[in-house]
Tab-separated table of C-alpha atoms and ligand atoms in Angstrom:
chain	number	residue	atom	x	y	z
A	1	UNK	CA	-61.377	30.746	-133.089
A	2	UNK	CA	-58.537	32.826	-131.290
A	3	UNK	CA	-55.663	30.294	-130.867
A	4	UNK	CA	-52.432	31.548	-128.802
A	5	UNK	CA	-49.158	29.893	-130.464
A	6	UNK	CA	-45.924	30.130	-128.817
A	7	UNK	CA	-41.913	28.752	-129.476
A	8	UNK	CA	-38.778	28.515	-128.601
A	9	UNK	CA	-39.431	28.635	-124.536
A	10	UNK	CA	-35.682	27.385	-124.143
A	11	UNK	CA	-35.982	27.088	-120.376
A	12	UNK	CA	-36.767	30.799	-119.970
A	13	UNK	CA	-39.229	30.615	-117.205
A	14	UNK	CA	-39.510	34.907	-116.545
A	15	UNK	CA	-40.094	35.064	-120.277
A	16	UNK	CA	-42.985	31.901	-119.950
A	17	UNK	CA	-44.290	33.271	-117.044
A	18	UNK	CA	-45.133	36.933	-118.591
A	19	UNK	CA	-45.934	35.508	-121.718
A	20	UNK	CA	-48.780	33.277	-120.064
A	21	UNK	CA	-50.402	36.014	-118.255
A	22	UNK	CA	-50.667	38.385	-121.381
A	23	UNK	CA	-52.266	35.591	-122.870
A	24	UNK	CA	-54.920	34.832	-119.793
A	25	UNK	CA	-55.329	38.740	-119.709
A	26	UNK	CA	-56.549	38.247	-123.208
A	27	UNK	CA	-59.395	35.901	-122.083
A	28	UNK	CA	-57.349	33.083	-124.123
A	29	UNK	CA	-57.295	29.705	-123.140
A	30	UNK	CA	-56.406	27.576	-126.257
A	31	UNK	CA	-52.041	27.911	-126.791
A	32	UNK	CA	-50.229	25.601	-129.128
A	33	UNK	CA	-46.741	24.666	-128.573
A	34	UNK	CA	-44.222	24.624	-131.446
A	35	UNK	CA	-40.985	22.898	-129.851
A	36	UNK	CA	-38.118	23.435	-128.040
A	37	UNK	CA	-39.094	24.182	-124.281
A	38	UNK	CA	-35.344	23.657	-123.177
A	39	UNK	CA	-31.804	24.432	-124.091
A	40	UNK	CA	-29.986	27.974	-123.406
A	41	UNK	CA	-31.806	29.523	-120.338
A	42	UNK	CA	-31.716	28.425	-116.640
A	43	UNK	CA	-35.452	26.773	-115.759
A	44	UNK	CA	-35.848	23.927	-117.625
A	45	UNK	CA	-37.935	21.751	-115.477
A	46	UNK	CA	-40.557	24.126	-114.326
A	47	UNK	CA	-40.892	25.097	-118.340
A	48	UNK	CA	-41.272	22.150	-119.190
A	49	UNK	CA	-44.439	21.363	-116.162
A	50	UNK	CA	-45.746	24.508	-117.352
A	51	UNK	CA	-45.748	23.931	-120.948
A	52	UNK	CA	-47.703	20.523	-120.125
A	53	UNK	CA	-49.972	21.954	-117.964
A	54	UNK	CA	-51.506	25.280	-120.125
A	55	UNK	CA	-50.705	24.041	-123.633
A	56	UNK	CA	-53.389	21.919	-125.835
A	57	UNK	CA	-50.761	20.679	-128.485
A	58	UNK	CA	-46.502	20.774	-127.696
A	59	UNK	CA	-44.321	19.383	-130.664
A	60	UNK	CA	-40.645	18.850	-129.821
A	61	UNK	CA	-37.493	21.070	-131.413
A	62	UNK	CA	-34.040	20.110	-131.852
A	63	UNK	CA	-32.754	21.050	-128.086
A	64	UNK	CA	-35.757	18.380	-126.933
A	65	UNK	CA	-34.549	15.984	-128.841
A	66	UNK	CA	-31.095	16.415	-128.026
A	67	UNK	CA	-31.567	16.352	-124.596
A	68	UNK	CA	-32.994	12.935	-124.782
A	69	UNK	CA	-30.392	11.572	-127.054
A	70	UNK	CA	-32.933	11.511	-129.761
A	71	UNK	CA	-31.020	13.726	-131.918
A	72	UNK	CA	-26.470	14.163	-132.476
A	73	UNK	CA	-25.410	17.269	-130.875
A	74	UNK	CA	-21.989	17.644	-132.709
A	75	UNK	CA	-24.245	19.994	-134.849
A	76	UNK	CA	-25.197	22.663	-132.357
A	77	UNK	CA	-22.048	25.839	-131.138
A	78	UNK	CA	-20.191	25.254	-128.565
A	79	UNK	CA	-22.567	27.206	-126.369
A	80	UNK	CA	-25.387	25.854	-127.545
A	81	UNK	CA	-23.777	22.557	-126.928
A	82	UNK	CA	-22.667	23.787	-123.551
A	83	UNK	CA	-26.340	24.380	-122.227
A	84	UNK	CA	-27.620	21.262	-123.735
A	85	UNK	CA	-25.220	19.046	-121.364
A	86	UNK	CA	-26.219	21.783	-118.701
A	87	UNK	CA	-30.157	20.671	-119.129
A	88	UNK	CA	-28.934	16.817	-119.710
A	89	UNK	CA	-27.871	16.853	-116.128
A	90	UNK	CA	-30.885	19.146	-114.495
A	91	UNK	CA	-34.001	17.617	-115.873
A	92	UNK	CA	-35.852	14.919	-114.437
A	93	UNK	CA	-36.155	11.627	-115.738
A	94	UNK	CA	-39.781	12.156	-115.519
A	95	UNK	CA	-39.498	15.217	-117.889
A	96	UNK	CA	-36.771	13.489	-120.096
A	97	UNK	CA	-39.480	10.847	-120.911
A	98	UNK	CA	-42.359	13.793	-121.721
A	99	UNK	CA	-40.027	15.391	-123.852
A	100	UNK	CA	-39.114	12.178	-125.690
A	101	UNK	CA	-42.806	11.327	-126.348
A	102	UNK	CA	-42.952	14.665	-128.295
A	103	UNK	CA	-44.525	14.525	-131.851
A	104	UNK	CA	-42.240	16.825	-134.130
A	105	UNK	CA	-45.419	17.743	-136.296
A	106	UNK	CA	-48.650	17.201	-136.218
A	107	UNK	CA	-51.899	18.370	-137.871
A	108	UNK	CA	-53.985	20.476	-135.454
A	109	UNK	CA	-57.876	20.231	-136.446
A	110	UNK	CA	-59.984	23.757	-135.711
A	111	UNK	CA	-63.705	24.250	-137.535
A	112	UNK	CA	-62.601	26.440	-140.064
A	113	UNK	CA	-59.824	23.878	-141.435
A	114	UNK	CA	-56.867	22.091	-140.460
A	115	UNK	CA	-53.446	23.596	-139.843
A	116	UNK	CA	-50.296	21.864	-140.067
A	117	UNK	CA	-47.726	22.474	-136.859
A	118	UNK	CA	-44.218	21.768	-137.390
A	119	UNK	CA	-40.922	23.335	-135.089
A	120	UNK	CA	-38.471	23.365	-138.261
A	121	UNK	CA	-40.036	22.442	-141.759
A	122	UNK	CA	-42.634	20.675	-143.441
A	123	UNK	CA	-40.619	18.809	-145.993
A	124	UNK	CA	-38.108	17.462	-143.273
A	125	UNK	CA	-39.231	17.865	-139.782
A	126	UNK	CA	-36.498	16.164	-137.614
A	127	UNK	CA	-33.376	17.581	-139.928
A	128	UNK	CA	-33.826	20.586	-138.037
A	129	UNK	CA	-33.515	22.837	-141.409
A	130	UNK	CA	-33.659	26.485	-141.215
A	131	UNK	CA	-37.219	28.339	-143.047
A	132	UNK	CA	-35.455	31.311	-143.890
A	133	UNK	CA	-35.558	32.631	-147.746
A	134	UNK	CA	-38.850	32.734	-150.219
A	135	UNK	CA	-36.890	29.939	-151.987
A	136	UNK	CA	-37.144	27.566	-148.814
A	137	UNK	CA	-41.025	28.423	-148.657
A	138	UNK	CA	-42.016	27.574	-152.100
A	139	UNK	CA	-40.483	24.400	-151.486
A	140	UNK	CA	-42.026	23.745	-148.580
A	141	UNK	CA	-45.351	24.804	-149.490
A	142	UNK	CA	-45.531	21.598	-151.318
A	143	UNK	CA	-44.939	19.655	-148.294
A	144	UNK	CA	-48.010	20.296	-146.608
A	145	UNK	CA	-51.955	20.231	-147.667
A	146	UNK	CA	-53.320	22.375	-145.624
A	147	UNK	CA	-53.725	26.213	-146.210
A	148	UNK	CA	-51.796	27.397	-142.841
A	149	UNK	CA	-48.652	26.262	-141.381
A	150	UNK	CA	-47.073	27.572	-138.742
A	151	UNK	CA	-43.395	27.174	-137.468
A	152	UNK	CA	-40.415	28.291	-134.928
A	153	UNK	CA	-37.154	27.273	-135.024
A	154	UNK	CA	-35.270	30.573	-136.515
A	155	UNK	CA	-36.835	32.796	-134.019
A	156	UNK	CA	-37.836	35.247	-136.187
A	157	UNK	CA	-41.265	36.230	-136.603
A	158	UNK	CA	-43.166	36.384	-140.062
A	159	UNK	CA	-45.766	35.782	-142.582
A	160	UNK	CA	-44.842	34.370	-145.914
A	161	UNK	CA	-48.350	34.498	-147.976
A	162	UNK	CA	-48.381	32.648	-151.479
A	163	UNK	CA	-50.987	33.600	-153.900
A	164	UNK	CA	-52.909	31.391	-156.470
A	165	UNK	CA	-50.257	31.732	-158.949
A	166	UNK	CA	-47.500	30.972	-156.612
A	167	UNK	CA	-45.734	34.600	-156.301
A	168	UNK	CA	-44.902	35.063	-152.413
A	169	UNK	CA	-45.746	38.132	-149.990
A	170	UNK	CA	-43.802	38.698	-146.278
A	171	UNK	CA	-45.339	40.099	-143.841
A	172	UNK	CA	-43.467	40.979	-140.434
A	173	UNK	CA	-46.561	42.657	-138.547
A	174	UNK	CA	-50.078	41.863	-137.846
A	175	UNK	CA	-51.546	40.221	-141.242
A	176	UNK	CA	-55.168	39.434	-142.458
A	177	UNK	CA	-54.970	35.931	-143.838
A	178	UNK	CA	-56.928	36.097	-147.288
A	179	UNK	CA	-59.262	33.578	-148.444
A	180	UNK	CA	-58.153	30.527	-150.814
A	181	UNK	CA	-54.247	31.737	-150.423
A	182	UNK	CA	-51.694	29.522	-148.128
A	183	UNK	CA	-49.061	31.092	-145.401
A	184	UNK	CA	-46.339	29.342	-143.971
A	185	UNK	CA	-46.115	31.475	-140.008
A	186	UNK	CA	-43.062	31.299	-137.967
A	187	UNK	CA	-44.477	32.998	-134.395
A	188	UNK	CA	-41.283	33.971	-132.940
A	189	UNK	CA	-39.373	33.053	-129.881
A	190	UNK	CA	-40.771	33.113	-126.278
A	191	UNK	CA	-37.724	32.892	-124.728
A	192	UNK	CA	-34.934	33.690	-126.829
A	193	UNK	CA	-35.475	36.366	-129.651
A	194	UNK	CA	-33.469	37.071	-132.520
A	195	UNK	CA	-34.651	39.516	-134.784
A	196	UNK	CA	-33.612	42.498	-132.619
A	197	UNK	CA	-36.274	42.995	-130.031
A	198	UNK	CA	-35.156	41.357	-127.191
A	199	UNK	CA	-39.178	41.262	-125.701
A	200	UNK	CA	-40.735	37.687	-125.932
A	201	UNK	CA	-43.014	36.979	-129.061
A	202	UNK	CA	-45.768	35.131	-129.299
A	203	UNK	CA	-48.651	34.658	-131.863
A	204	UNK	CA	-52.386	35.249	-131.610
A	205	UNK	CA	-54.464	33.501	-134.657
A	206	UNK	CA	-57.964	34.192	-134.864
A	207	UNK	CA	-60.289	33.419	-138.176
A	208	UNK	CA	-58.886	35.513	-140.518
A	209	UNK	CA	-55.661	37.199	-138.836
A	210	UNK	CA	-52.407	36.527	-137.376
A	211	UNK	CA	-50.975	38.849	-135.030
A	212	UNK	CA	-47.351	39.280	-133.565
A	213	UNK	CA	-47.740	40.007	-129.774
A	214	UNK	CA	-44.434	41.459	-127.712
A	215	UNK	CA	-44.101	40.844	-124.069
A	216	UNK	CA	-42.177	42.959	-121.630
A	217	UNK	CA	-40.085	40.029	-118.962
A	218	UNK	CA	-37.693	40.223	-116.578
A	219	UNK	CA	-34.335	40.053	-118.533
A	220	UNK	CA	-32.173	40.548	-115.848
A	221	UNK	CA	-33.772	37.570	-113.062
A	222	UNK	CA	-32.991	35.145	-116.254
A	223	UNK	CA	-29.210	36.624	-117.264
A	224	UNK	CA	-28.887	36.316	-112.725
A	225	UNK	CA	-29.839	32.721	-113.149
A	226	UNK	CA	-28.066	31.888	-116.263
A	227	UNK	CA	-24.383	32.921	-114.641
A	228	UNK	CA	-25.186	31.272	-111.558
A	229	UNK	CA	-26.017	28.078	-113.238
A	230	UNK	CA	-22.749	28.660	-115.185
A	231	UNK	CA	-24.257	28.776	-118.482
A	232	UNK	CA	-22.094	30.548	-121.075
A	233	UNK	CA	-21.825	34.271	-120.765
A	234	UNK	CA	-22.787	34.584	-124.886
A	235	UNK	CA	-25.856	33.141	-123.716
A	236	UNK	CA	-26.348	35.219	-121.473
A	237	UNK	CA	-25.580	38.794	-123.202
A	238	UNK	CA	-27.733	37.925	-125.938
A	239	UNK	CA	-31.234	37.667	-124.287
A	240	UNK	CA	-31.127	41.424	-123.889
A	241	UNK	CA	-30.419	42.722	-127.414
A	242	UNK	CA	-32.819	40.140	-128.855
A	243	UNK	CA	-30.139	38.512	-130.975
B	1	ZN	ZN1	-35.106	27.303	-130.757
């Protein structure tokens, strides 16, 4: 089993595109999608085709949904807003509908043992909550049965490992995934990172490992796009310190 498990593509085509390759380079043809393929960047209906046409499994985030009406979008920033109206009015009907058939979660079957897939959490998937603090995960651990889960939404790769008697490891790096204990993954943010590395991130599971993969893409051809689409300049700054 070596699985490939991307996020947060947000209509960042350059970052996709390099993203793809590393993984083909890798002689890996199996990729998971966790949600949200549009909102923020500049490309969002060749993401989209592209998502559909290399990934085995796509869930839908919050920007899918709110780009299909599926979801209020008083509660994203103005900018965020801003792009979502953006995308509203430049994808196709024909990719409005794919997006809208979307599962938010959804239990992937491998031989070794299930894993659940879900863009924000477990315990609610489509109220878009944040995974963020040990005290979220041991919640959420009791929201799913099987021993791996794996998420996006924050954009902020790591491991959270929970051992038989509950205490809680993180990992932020490559991690062996022990026997018997459970991990709740989030694998980063293709196209829109936030923990400081402004490089795409991806994951790579194989039977007893996760590992956090960073891709080198062409920040500037997306930040060209972005202003001449008139997305907001915020946007636009922030894809090249990663934040
Ligand atoms: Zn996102």
């Amino acid at each position: 089993m070596h699985i490939a498990i991307i996020s947060d593509v947000h209509s960042n085509l350059d970052a996709l595109e390099s993203v793809l390759r590393d993984i083909k380079r890798r002689g890996l043809n199996r990729i998971l999608f966790l949600g949200d393929a549009v909102g923020y960047g500049p490309d969002p209906n060749n993401c989209v085709s592209l998502l559909k046409r290399e990934c085995e499994v796509l869930l839908a985030g919050n920007h899918d949904r709110a780009v299909t009406g599926m979801t209020e979008i008083e509660y994203f920033n103005e900018f965020a807003r801003a792009a979502i109206l953006w995308t509203v009015e430049t994808l196709t009907e024909e990719n409005k509908r794919f997006l809208a058939a979307l599962p938010a979660s959804k239990v992937f079957q491998t031989k070794t043992g299930d894993i659940f897939l879900v863009h924000s959490t477990p315990k609610e998937p489509e109220l878009w909550h944040y995974l963020l603090t040990l005290r979220d995960a041991e919640i959420n651990f009791n929201y799913f049965n099987q021993r791996i889960c794996l998420i996006g939404h924050s954009h902020v790769p790591f491991v959270i490992e929970r051992d038989l008697s509950g205490d809680m490891t993180v990992y932020k790096d490559r991690t062996v995934l022990k026997d018997g204990l459970r991990y709740i993954i989030n694998v980063g943010s293709v196209g829109q990172p936030r923990d400081g590395d402004p490089r795409a991130c991806y994951a790579i599971m194989d039977i007893n490992s996760i590992t956090f993969v960073r891709v080198d893409y062409n920040i500037k051809s997306t930040q060209k796009k972005m202003a001449a689409a008139g997305l907001p300049e915020p946007l636009i700054k922030r894809l090249e310190y990663g934040t």
